[in-house]
PDB file of C-alpha atoms in Angstrom:
ATOM      1  CA  MET A   1      -2.332   8.656  16.198  1.00 72.00           C
ATOM      2  CA  LYS A   2      -2.624  10.767  19.322  1.00 79.00           C
ATOM      3  CA  ASP A   3      -0.027  13.322  20.385  1.00 88.00           C
ATOM      4  CA  GLN A   4       0.727  14.407  16.808  1.00 94.00           C
ATOM      5  CA  GLU A   5       1.525  17.941  17.956  1.00 96.00           C
ATOM      6  CA  LYS A   6       4.071  16.729  20.491  1.00 97.00           C
ATOM      7  CA  LEU A   7       5.646  14.408  17.914  1.00 97.00           C
ATOM      8  CA  LEU A   8       5.990  17.302  15.457  1.00 98.00           C
ATOM      9  CA  GLU A   9       7.336  19.623  18.174  1.00 98.00           C
ATOM     10  CA  LYS A  10      10.066  17.109  19.012  1.00 98.00           C
ATOM     11  CA  ALA A  11      10.893  16.584  15.330  1.00 98.00           C
ATOM     12  CA  PHE A  12      11.368  20.358  14.931  1.00 98.00           C
ATOM     13  CA  LEU A  13      13.626  20.250  18.006  1.00 98.00           C
ATOM     14  CA  ALA A  14      15.655  17.497  16.320  1.00 98.00           C
ATOM     15  CA  LEU A  15      15.944  19.709  13.224  1.00 98.00           C
ATOM     16  CA  THR A  16      17.906  22.240  15.313  1.00 98.00           C
ATOM     17  CA  HIS A  17      20.518  19.528  15.926  1.00 98.00           C
ATOM     18  CA  ALA A  18      21.108  18.880  12.218  1.00 98.00           C
ATOM     19  CA  TYR A  19      24.674  19.133  10.935  1.00 98.00           C
ATOM     20  CA  ALA A  20      24.280  20.370   7.363  1.00 98.00           C
ATOM     21  CA  PRO A  21      27.275  22.591   6.508  1.00 97.00           C
ATOM     22  CA  TYR A  22      27.347  21.523   2.826  1.00 97.00           C
ATOM     23  CA  SER A  23      23.710  21.597   1.721  1.00 96.00           C
ATOM     24  CA  GLY A  24      22.331  23.901   4.403  1.00 97.00           C
ATOM     25  CA  PHE A  25      19.215  21.689   4.275  1.00 97.00           C
ATOM     26  CA  GLN A  26      18.260  20.712   7.808  1.00 98.00           C
ATOM     27  CA  VAL A  27      15.934  17.802   8.505  1.00 98.00           C
ATOM     28  CA  GLY A  28      14.584  16.585  11.819  1.00 98.00           C
ATOM     29  CA  ALA A  29      12.775  13.373  12.650  1.00 98.00           C
ATOM     30  CA  CYS A  30      11.167  11.899  15.704  1.00 98.00           C
ATOM     31  CA  ILE A  31       9.798   8.454  16.460  1.00 98.00           C
ATOM     32  CA  LYS A  32       7.062   7.995  19.027  1.00 98.00           C
ATOM     33  CA  THR A  33       7.138   4.578  20.648  1.00 98.00           C
ATOM     34  CA  ARG A  34       4.103   2.756  21.994  1.00 97.00           C
ATOM     35  CA  ASP A  35       5.504   3.061  25.538  1.00 97.00           C
ATOM     36  CA  GLY A  36       5.474   6.866  25.233  1.00 96.00           C
ATOM     37  CA  ASN A  37       9.118   7.585  24.462  1.00 97.00           C
ATOM     38  CA  TYR A  38      10.299   9.978  21.750  1.00 98.00           C
ATOM     39  CA  ILE A  39      13.502   9.268  19.839  1.00 98.00           C
ATOM     40  CA  LEU A  40      15.067  12.096  17.836  1.00 98.00           C
ATOM     41  CA  GLY A  41      17.095  11.998  14.657  1.00 98.00           C
ATOM     42  CA  ALA A  42      18.740  14.727  12.587  1.00 98.00           C
ATOM     43  CA  ASN A  43      20.533  14.683   9.269  1.00 98.00           C
ATOM     44  CA  ILE A  44      24.302  14.575   9.679  1.00 98.00           C
ATOM     45  CA  GLU A  45      26.336  15.504   6.606  1.00 98.00           C
ATOM     46  CA  ASN A  46      29.930  14.623   5.850  1.00 97.00           C
ATOM     47  CA  ALA A  47      32.490  15.981   3.387  1.00 96.00           C
ATOM     48  CA  ALA A  48      32.522  12.449   1.934  1.00 95.00           C
ATOM     49  CA  TYR A  49      28.890  12.846   0.843  1.00 92.00           C
ATOM     50  CA  GLY A  50      28.142   9.105   0.786  1.00 91.00           C
ATOM     51  CA  SER A  51      28.828   9.021   4.530  1.00 94.00           C
ATOM     52  CA  THR A  52      25.935  11.401   5.225  1.00 96.00           C
ATOM     53  CA  ASN A  53      22.976  10.041   7.206  1.00 97.00           C
ATOM     54  CA  CYS A  54      19.404  11.283   6.882  1.00 98.00           C
ATOM     55  CA  ALA A  55      17.282  12.296   9.872  1.00 98.00           C
ATOM     56  CA  GLU A  56      14.697   9.554   9.490  1.00 98.00           C
ATOM     57  CA  ARG A  57      17.358   6.833   9.322  1.00 98.00           C
ATOM     58  CA  SER A  58      19.123   8.410  12.315  1.00 98.00           C
ATOM     59  CA  ALA A  59      15.873   8.210  14.317  1.00 98.00           C
ATOM     60  CA  VAL A  60      14.900   4.684  13.319  1.00 98.00           C
ATOM     61  CA  PHE A  61      18.444   3.353  13.819  1.00 98.00           C
ATOM     62  CA  ALA A  62      18.533   4.985  17.270  1.00 98.00           C
ATOM     63  CA  ALA A  63      15.197   3.334  18.135  1.00 98.00           C
ATOM     64  CA  TYR A  64      16.440  -0.090  17.026  1.00 98.00           C
ATOM     65  CA  SER A  65      19.722   0.492  18.891  1.00 98.00           C
ATOM     66  CA  GLN A  66      17.649   0.982  22.053  1.00 98.00           C
ATOM     67  CA  GLY A  67      15.861  -2.337  21.518  1.00 98.00           C
ATOM     68  CA  TYR A  68      12.665  -1.121  19.858  1.00 98.00           C
ATOM     69  CA  ARG A  69      11.264  -2.912  16.835  1.00 98.00           C
ATOM     70  CA  LYS A  70       8.630  -2.036  14.213  1.00 97.00           C
ATOM     71  CA  GLU A  71       5.740  -3.190  16.393  1.00 98.00           C
ATOM     72  CA  ASP A  72       6.932  -0.767  19.112  1.00 98.00           C
ATOM     73  CA  ILE A  73       6.814   2.308  16.848  1.00 98.00           C
ATOM     74  CA  GLU A  74       3.567   4.292  16.935  1.00 97.00           C
ATOM     75  CA  GLY A  75       4.554   7.015  14.492  1.00 98.00           C
ATOM     76  CA  LEU A  76       7.309   8.981  12.769  1.00 98.00           C
ATOM     77  CA  ALA A  77       7.493  12.704  11.994  1.00 98.00           C
ATOM     78  CA  ILE A  78       9.885  14.102   9.365  1.00 98.00           C
ATOM     79  CA  VAL A  79      10.230  17.885   9.212  1.00 98.00           C
ATOM     80  CA  THR A  80      12.056  20.625   7.304  1.00 98.00           C
ATOM     81  CA  ARG A  81      11.739  24.375   6.874  1.00 97.00           C
ATOM     82  CA  ALA A  82      11.493  24.043   3.071  1.00 97.00           C
ATOM     83  CA  GLN A  83       8.803  25.793   1.040  1.00 97.00           C
ATOM     84  CA  GLN A  84       7.314  22.442   0.057  1.00 96.00           C
ATOM     85  CA  LEU A  85       6.825  19.252   2.061  1.00 96.00           C
ATOM     86  CA  THR A  86       9.845  16.993   1.790  1.00 95.00           C
ATOM     87  CA  PRO A  87       9.225  13.242   1.680  1.00 97.00           C
ATOM     88  CA  PRO A  88      11.973  10.721   2.506  1.00 97.00           C
ATOM     89  CA  CYS A  89      14.659   9.986  -0.085  1.00 96.00           C
ATOM     90  CA  GLY A  90      14.771   6.594  -1.787  1.00 95.00           C
ATOM     91  CA  ALA A  91      17.333   5.119   0.614  1.00 95.00           C
ATOM     92  CA  CYS A  92      15.221   6.145   3.593  1.00 97.00           C
ATOM     93  CA  ARG A  93      12.077   4.729   2.016  1.00 97.00           C
ATOM     94  CA  GLN A  94      13.833   1.395   1.589  1.00 96.00           C
ATOM     95  CA  VAL A  95      15.020   1.356   5.207  1.00 97.00           C
ATOM     96  CA  LEU A  96      11.638   2.457   6.543  1.00 97.00           C
ATOM     97  CA  SER A  97       9.869  -0.215   4.477  1.00 97.00           C
ATOM     98  CA  GLU A  98      11.727  -2.853   6.480  1.00 96.00           C
ATOM     99  CA  LEU A  99      11.941  -1.197   9.906  1.00 97.00           C
ATOM    100  CA  LEU A 100       8.438   0.352  10.214  1.00 97.00           C
ATOM    101  CA  GLY A 101       5.032  -1.250   9.987  1.00 96.00           C
ATOM    102  CA  GLN A 102       3.555  -0.681   6.533  1.00 96.00           C
ATOM    103  CA  GLU A 103       0.660   1.348   7.970  1.00 97.00           C
ATOM    104  CA  THR A 104       2.621   3.205  10.694  1.00 98.00           C
ATOM    105  CA  PRO A 105       1.683   6.897  10.420  1.00 98.00           C
ATOM    106  CA  ILE A 106       4.381   9.143   8.964  1.00 98.00           C
ATOM    107  CA  LEU A 107       3.856  12.884   9.369  1.00 98.00           C
ATOM    108  CA  LEU A 108       5.567  15.225   6.899  1.00 98.00           C
ATOM    109  CA  SER A 109       5.700  18.900   7.848  1.00 98.00           C
ATOM    110  CA  ASN A 110       7.430  22.147   6.954  1.00 98.00           C
ATOM    111  CA  GLY A 111       5.819  24.107   9.787  1.00 97.00           C
ATOM    112  CA  LYS A 112       3.157  25.537   7.475  1.00 97.00           C
ATOM    113  CA  GLU A 113       1.586  22.346   6.209  1.00 97.00           C
ATOM    114  CA  THR A 114       1.414  18.795   7.569  1.00 97.00           C
ATOM    115  CA  VAL A 115       0.267  15.608   5.860  1.00 98.00           C
ATOM    116  CA  GLU A 116      -0.026  12.075   7.163  1.00 98.00           C
ATOM    117  CA  THR A 117       1.078   9.148   5.041  1.00 98.00           C
ATOM    118  CA  ASN A 118       2.735   5.753   5.577  1.00 97.00           C
ATOM    119  CA  ILE A 119       5.503   3.727   3.999  1.00 97.00           C
ATOM    120  CA  ALA A 120       3.039   1.542   2.052  1.00 96.00           C
ATOM    121  CA  LYS A 121       1.962   4.709   0.188  1.00 97.00           C
ATOM    122  CA  LEU A 122       5.494   6.136  -0.107  1.00 97.00           C
ATOM    123  CA  LEU A 123       7.062   2.898  -1.411  1.00 95.00           C
ATOM    124  CA  PRO A 124       4.483   0.519  -2.848  1.00 92.00           C
ATOM    125  CA  ASP A 125       5.684  -2.891  -4.030  1.00 88.00           C
ATOM    126  CA  SER A 126       8.907  -2.503  -2.038  1.00 89.00           C
ATOM    127  CA  PHE A 127      11.779  -4.975  -2.122  1.00 88.00           C
ATOM    128  CA  GLY A 128      12.244  -6.819   1.163  1.00 86.00           C
ATOM    129  CA  ALA A 129      13.061 -10.044   2.941  1.00 84.00           C
ATOM    130  CA  LYS A 130      10.198 -11.761   1.064  1.00 85.00           C
ATOM    131  CA  ASP A 131      12.146 -11.263  -2.161  1.00 87.00           C
ATOM    132  CA  LEU A 132      15.357 -12.932  -1.025  1.00 89.00           C
ATOM    133  CA  ASP A 133      16.094 -16.532  -1.929  1.00 76.00           C
ATOM    134  CA  LYS A 134      16.559 -18.345   1.360  1.00 63.00           C
TER     135      LYS A 134
END
């Protein structure tokens, strides 16, 4: 994927918009669309913890809300300032497995280290529409 540096830069910008007064753990995400747009997402916490939304879901939901679909998404960056790289939580993996292409590049970075992966590697044998009785 080209423009990885710009995608990461925008994800770190999104991180500055995080609302994390309870955990203090800020996460930023950015989606790069095939038409060259960048869509930001940040984690937004809530005192009712179950109402919290993760950065990667914020970004992908914003992209879908703007009319983009999985075939329109070129890549996703998820960033923190943690000591170690922080992969998506289980709920985010489930959402991403449906709303991203299985091989869409996902960059994970903490500003010191960056790795590229995809949802097929992060959630193999995922549950999806194929598993529903229709």
